[in-house]
Amino acid sequence: MGLIARTLERADIATVSVSLARDLTEAVGAPRAVFVKWPLGHPLGEPHAPLQQRTVIFRALSLLVTASQPGVIEDLGLRWRREVYTEPDWSKLEGIKP
Amino acid sequence: MESGILVKLRNEAILSFMGEPKTWLERILNRVYAIPSVAQLWASRAARRSAALVAGDSLIPFTRLDKPLSAARGVLITTGGVHLKTQPPFDMENRDGDASYREIPDNVALDEITITHKYYDHRDADADLNVIFPLAHFHELVRRGVVGSLASRHFGFMGHIEGEQLATLMQRSAPEVAAKLRAEGVDFAFLTPA
């Protein structure tokens, strides 16, 4: 996945990856990634848990717009099945203003 | 002899349940690798193999998103074996994996999508595709104006690609997808693994 991301970045497409395997993501040099130490097959979390899933998307998109250097892997620090999630404040997603 | 028949019966039951041929061993390994710390151990070992792939290319490519997210066009890419039921499934027989990809229309009905990937337990993703391919969430983000728009099609790959298939991925599949995305004016990609 990191290798695909690298190819896209070379083609001027910004990428953010969700990583379930930190060492692997680091080794292939993914341009931007958020890491969750969760079971394989669950990059966005549990089924039918929209707040959890949207939290991961929010954090990933936040990294997409704020990362200032390549190769950053942000550990989201979210524990498997031991967190309480709320709706992210999407208005706080920064980026280049129009 | 009797236990052999039992195993066969059980395997057939699993086969019909999972919709793809998985041996008992593969099922057990799926369970083991579903334990986060075991997955991290696997990642460390895989990392040592993969580091060689990018050796000599230590500069990580980096493109900034040069417009607000609310004006940007996004695409979803997953290596979780996601594809349409009408498309050929990924090749599970080749030990090097399958470096081909499947295009998933943005306006697809979710019940037209399936997953072929025997190297992880995707029962949760089968129950709720958002676990691995959050198309419904991104449609909602576009509706809310958080994200500008989405590409007309998204892309499904299969992970666990090695050897010859890895060369195919790097030399053909990934550059092909990049060219298609550029032609469609895609600004950013959101990638999810298996």
Coordinates of C-alpha atoms in Angstrom, one line a residue:
Chain A
M1 CA 0.0 0.0 0.0
G2 CA 2.9 2.3 0.9
L3 CA 4.4 1.6 -2.5
I4 CA 1.2 2.5 -4.3
A5 CA 1.1 5.8 -2.3
R6 CA 4.7 6.6 -3.3
T7 CA 3.8 6.1 -7.0
L8 CA 0.8 8.5 -6.6
E9 CA 2.8 11.1 -4.8
R10 CA 5.3 11.1 -7.7
A11 CA 2.4 11.8 -10.0
D12 CA 1.4 14.9 -7.9
I13 CA -1.4 13.2 -6.0
A14 CA -1.3 13.7 -2.2
T15 CA -1.9 10.6 -0.2
V16 CA -2.7 9.5 3.3
S17 CA -2.7 5.9 4.4
V18 CA -4.2 4.1 7.4
S19 CA -1.5 1.7 8.7
L20 CA -2.1 -1.4 10.8
A21 CA 1.5 -2.4 10.5
R22 CA 3.7 0.4 11.7
D23 CA 7.1 -1.1 10.9
L24 CA 6.1 -2.1 7.4
T25 CA 4.7 1.4 6.7
E26 CA 7.9 2.9 7.9
A27 CA 10.1 0.5 6.0
V28 CA 8.4 1.2 2.6
G29 CA 8.4 5.0 3.3
A30 CA 4.7 5.8 3.0
P31 CA 4.4 9.5 2.5
R32 CA 1.8 10.1 5.2
A33 CA 0.2 7.6 7.5
V34 CA -1.9 7.3 10.6
F35 CA -1.3 4.2 12.6
V36 CA -3.8 2.2 14.7
K37 CA -2.7 -0.9 16.6
W38 CA -5.9 -2.8 15.7
P39 CA -6.5 -6.3 14.2
L40 CA -5.7 -6.8 10.6
G41 CA -8.7 -6.2 8.4
H42 CA -9.9 -3.3 10.5
P43 CA -8.2 -0.1 9.4
L44 CA -11.3 2.0 10.3
G45 CA -12.3 -0.1 13.3
E46 CA -15.3 -2.1 14.1
P47 CA -18.3 -2.8 11.9
H48 CA -21.3 -0.6 12.4
A49 CA -19.3 1.9 14.5
P50 CA -19.6 5.0 12.3
L51 CA -18.2 7.4 15.0
Q52 CA -15.1 5.3 15.3
Q53 CA -14.7 5.0 11.5
R54 CA -15.2 8.7 11.0
T55 CA -12.7 9.5 13.7
V56 CA -10.0 7.6 11.8
I57 CA -11.0 9.4 8.6
F58 CA -10.9 12.7 10.3
R59 CA -7.5 12.2 11.8
A60 CA -6.2 10.9 8.5
L61 CA -7.5 13.9 6.6
S62 CA -6.1 16.2 9.2
L63 CA -2.7 14.7 8.7
L64 CA -3.2 15.0 4.9
V65 CA -3.7 18.8 5.2
T66 CA -1.2 19.5 7.9
A67 CA 1.8 17.2 7.3
S68 CA 4.8 19.3 6.4
Q69 CA 7.3 16.6 5.8
P70 CA 7.3 13.2 4.1
G71 CA 7.3 9.9 6.0
V72 CA 5.3 11.1 9.0
I73 CA 3.5 8.3 10.8
E74 CA 1.1 9.5 13.4
D75 CA 0.2 7.0 16.1
L76 CA -3.5 7.7 16.8
G77 CA -3.1 6.0 20.2
L78 CA -6.6 4.5 20.0
R79 CA -7.1 1.3 21.9
W80 CA -9.1 -1.5 20.4
R81 CA -12.6 -1.6 21.8
R82 CA -11.7 0.6 24.7
E83 CA -12.5 4.1 23.4
V84 CA -15.6 6.2 23.4
Y85 CA -16.0 8.1 20.2
T86 CA -17.8 11.3 19.3
E87 CA -18.5 13.0 16.0
P88 CA -15.4 14.8 14.9
D89 CA -15.6 18.6 14.4
W90 CA -15.2 18.6 10.6
S91 CA -15.0 22.4 10.6
K92 CA -11.6 22.1 12.2
L93 CA -10.1 20.3 9.3
E94 CA -7.6 22.8 8.2
G95 CA -6.0 23.2 4.9
I96 CA -5.1 25.9 2.4
K97 CA -7.9 28.4 2.5
P98 CA -9.7 29.4 -0.7
Chain B
M1 CA -10.2 -41.7 8.2
E2 CA -13.3 -40.5 10.0
S3 CA -11.5 -37.3 11.2
G4 CA -10.4 -36.8 7.6
I5 CA -14.0 -36.8 6.5
L6 CA -14.9 -34.5 9.3
V7 CA -12.2 -32.0 8.4
K8 CA -13.3 -32.1 4.8
L9 CA -16.9 -31.5 5.8
R10 CA -15.9 -28.6 8.0
N11 CA -13.7 -27.2 5.2
E12 CA -16.7 -27.3 2.9
A13 CA -18.9 -25.6 5.4
I14 CA -16.3 -22.8 5.8
L15 CA -15.9 -22.6 2.0
S16 CA -19.6 -22.0 1.6
F17 CA -19.7 -19.6 4.5
M18 CA -16.7 -17.5 3.4
G19 CA -17.3 -17.7 -0.3
E20 CA -13.6 -18.4 -1.0
P21 CA -11.4 -21.4 -0.4
K22 CA -9.7 -21.2 2.9
T23 CA -8.0 -24.1 4.6
W24 CA -8.3 -24.7 8.3
L25 CA -4.7 -23.6 8.7
E26 CA -5.5 -20.3 6.9
R27 CA -8.5 -19.8 9.1
I28 CA -6.4 -20.3 12.2
L29 CA -3.7 -18.0 10.9
N30 CA -6.3 -15.3 10.2
R31 CA -7.3 -15.5 13.8
V32 CA -3.8 -15.4 15.1
Y33 CA -2.9 -12.4 12.9
A34 CA -6.0 -10.6 14.0
I35 CA -4.3 -10.2 17.4
P36 CA -2.7 -6.7 17.1
S37 CA 0.6 -7.5 18.7
V38 CA 1.0 -10.5 16.5
A39 CA 0.3 -8.4 13.5
Q40 CA 3.0 -6.0 14.6
L41 CA 5.5 -8.8 14.8
W42 CA 4.5 -9.9 11.3
A43 CA 4.9 -6.2 10.2
S44 CA 8.5 -6.1 11.7
R45 CA 9.5 -9.2 9.7
A46 CA 7.8 -8.0 6.5
A47 CA 9.5 -4.6 7.0
R48 CA 12.9 -6.2 6.8
R49 CA 12.0 -7.7 3.5
S50 CA 10.4 -4.6 2.2
A51 CA 13.1 -2.1 3.2
A52 CA 15.1 -3.6 0.3
L53 CA 12.4 -2.6 -2.1
V54 CA 12.9 1.1 -1.6
A55 CA 16.7 0.9 -1.0
G56 CA 18.5 3.4 -3.1
D57 CA 15.3 5.4 -3.2
S58 CA 15.4 6.8 0.3
L59 CA 13.8 10.1 -0.7
I60 CA 10.1 9.7 0.1
P61 CA 8.0 11.4 -2.6
F62 CA 5.7 14.1 -1.2
T63 CA 3.0 16.2 -2.8
R64 CA 1.2 18.8 -0.8
L65 CA -2.5 19.2 -1.2
D66 CA -2.5 22.6 -2.9
K67 CA -6.1 23.5 -2.4
P68 CA -8.6 23.3 0.4
L69 CA -10.1 19.9 1.1
S70 CA -13.5 21.4 0.3
A71 CA -12.3 22.0 -3.2
A72 CA -10.3 18.9 -3.7
R73 CA -11.2 15.7 -5.5
G74 CA -10.5 12.4 -3.6
V75 CA -10.2 8.8 -4.4
L76 CA -10.4 5.6 -2.2
I77 CA -7.8 2.9 -2.7
T78 CA -7.7 -0.2 -0.7
T79 CA -5.5 -3.3 -0.7
G80 CA -8.1 -5.3 1.1
G81 CA -9.2 -7.3 -2.0
V82 CA -12.4 -5.3 -2.6
H83 CA -14.0 -5.7 -6.0
L84 CA -17.4 -5.9 -7.8
K85 CA -19.2 -9.3 -7.8
T86 CA -19.3 -9.1 -11.6
Q87 CA -15.4 -8.7 -11.8
P88 CA -13.0 -11.6 -11.7
P89 CA -11.8 -12.3 -8.1
F90 CA -8.2 -11.7 -7.2
D91 CA -5.9 -14.7 -7.8
M92 CA -5.5 -16.6 -4.5
E93 CA -3.5 -19.4 -6.0
N94 CA -0.3 -17.5 -6.9
R95 CA 2.0 -17.4 -3.9
D96 CA 3.3 -14.0 -5.1
G97 CA -0.2 -12.5 -4.9
D98 CA -2.1 -10.7 -7.6
A99 CA -0.9 -7.2 -8.7
S100 CA -3.9 -6.5 -10.8
Y101 CA -6.6 -4.0 -9.7
R102 CA -10.3 -3.5 -10.0
E103 CA -12.2 -0.3 -10.7
I104 CA -15.1 0.4 -8.5
P105 CA -17.6 3.0 -9.8
D106 CA -18.3 5.8 -7.3
N107 CA -22.0 5.3 -7.7
V108 CA -21.9 1.6 -7.1
A109 CA -24.6 -0.1 -5.0
L110 CA -22.8 -1.4 -1.9
D111 CA -24.4 -4.9 -2.3
E112 CA -22.6 -5.2 -5.7
I113 CA -19.2 -5.2 -3.8
T114 CA -17.5 -8.3 -2.4
I115 CA -14.0 -9.1 -1.0
T116 CA -11.6 -11.8 -2.1
H117 CA -8.6 -12.1 0.1
K118 CA -7.8 -15.2 2.1
Y119 CA -4.9 -13.7 4.1
Y120 CA -7.1 -11.9 6.6
D121 CA -10.4 -12.4 8.3
H122 CA -12.8 -10.1 6.5
R123 CA -16.0 -11.1 8.1
D124 CA -16.3 -7.7 9.8
A125 CA -15.6 -5.9 6.5
D126 CA -18.2 -8.1 4.8
A127 CA -20.7 -7.1 7.5
D128 CA -19.9 -3.4 7.1
L129 CA -17.8 -2.4 4.2
N130 CA -16.9 0.9 5.9
V131 CA -14.4 -1.1 8.0
I132 CA -12.1 -1.2 5.1
F133 CA -13.6 0.8 2.2
P134 CA -15.4 3.8 3.6
L135 CA -17.3 4.9 0.5
A136 CA -20.5 5.8 2.4
H137 CA -18.6 8.1 4.8
F138 CA -16.9 9.9 1.9
H139 CA -20.2 10.4 0.1
E140 CA -21.4 12.0 3.3
L141 CA -18.3 14.2 3.5
V142 CA -18.9 15.4 0.0
R143 CA -22.6 16.1 0.8
R144 CA -21.4 18.1 3.8
G145 CA -18.9 20.1 1.8
V146 CA -15.9 18.8 3.8
V147 CA -14.5 17.2 0.6
G148 CA -15.0 18.8 -2.8
S149 CA -15.8 15.7 -4.9
L150 CA -14.8 12.1 -5.5
A151 CA -13.3 10.4 -8.5
S152 CA -15.8 8.6 -10.8
R153 CA -14.1 5.3 -9.8
H154 CA -12.1 4.0 -6.9
F155 CA -9.5 1.2 -6.9
G156 CA -9.3 -2.2 -5.3
F157 CA -6.0 -4.0 -5.0
M158 CA -4.9 -7.1 -3.1
G159 CA -2.1 -6.8 -0.5
H160 CA 0.5 -9.5 0.1
I161 CA 2.2 -8.9 -3.2
E162 CA 5.7 -10.3 -3.6
G163 CA 8.2 -11.4 -6.2
E164 CA 7.2 -11.1 -9.8
Q165 CA 3.8 -9.6 -8.9
L166 CA 5.5 -6.9 -7.0
A167 CA 7.4 -5.9 -10.2
T168 CA 4.1 -5.8 -12.0
L169 CA 2.6 -3.6 -9.3
M170 CA 5.4 -1.1 -9.5
Q171 CA 6.0 -1.1 -13.2
R172 CA 2.5 -1.4 -14.5
S173 CA -0.5 -1.4 -12.1
A174 CA 0.4 1.5 -9.8
P175 CA 1.6 3.9 -12.6
E176 CA -1.5 3.0 -14.6
V177 CA -3.8 4.0 -11.7
A178 CA -1.8 7.1 -11.1
A179 CA -2.2 8.1 -14.8
K180 CA -6.0 7.5 -14.6
L181 CA -6.3 9.6 -11.4
R182 CA -4.3 12.4 -12.9
A183 CA -6.5 12.4 -16.1
E184 CA -9.5 12.8 -13.8
G185 CA -8.0 15.7 -11.8
V186 CA -7.8 13.7 -8.6
D187 CA -6.0 15.7 -5.8
F188 CA -5.7 13.2 -3.0
A189 CA -6.0 9.5 -2.2
F190 CA -7.1 7.8 1.0
L191 CA -5.6 4.4 1.3
T192 CA -6.6 1.5 3.5
P193 CA -4.8 -1.8 4.0
A194 CA -6.2 -5.3 4.7

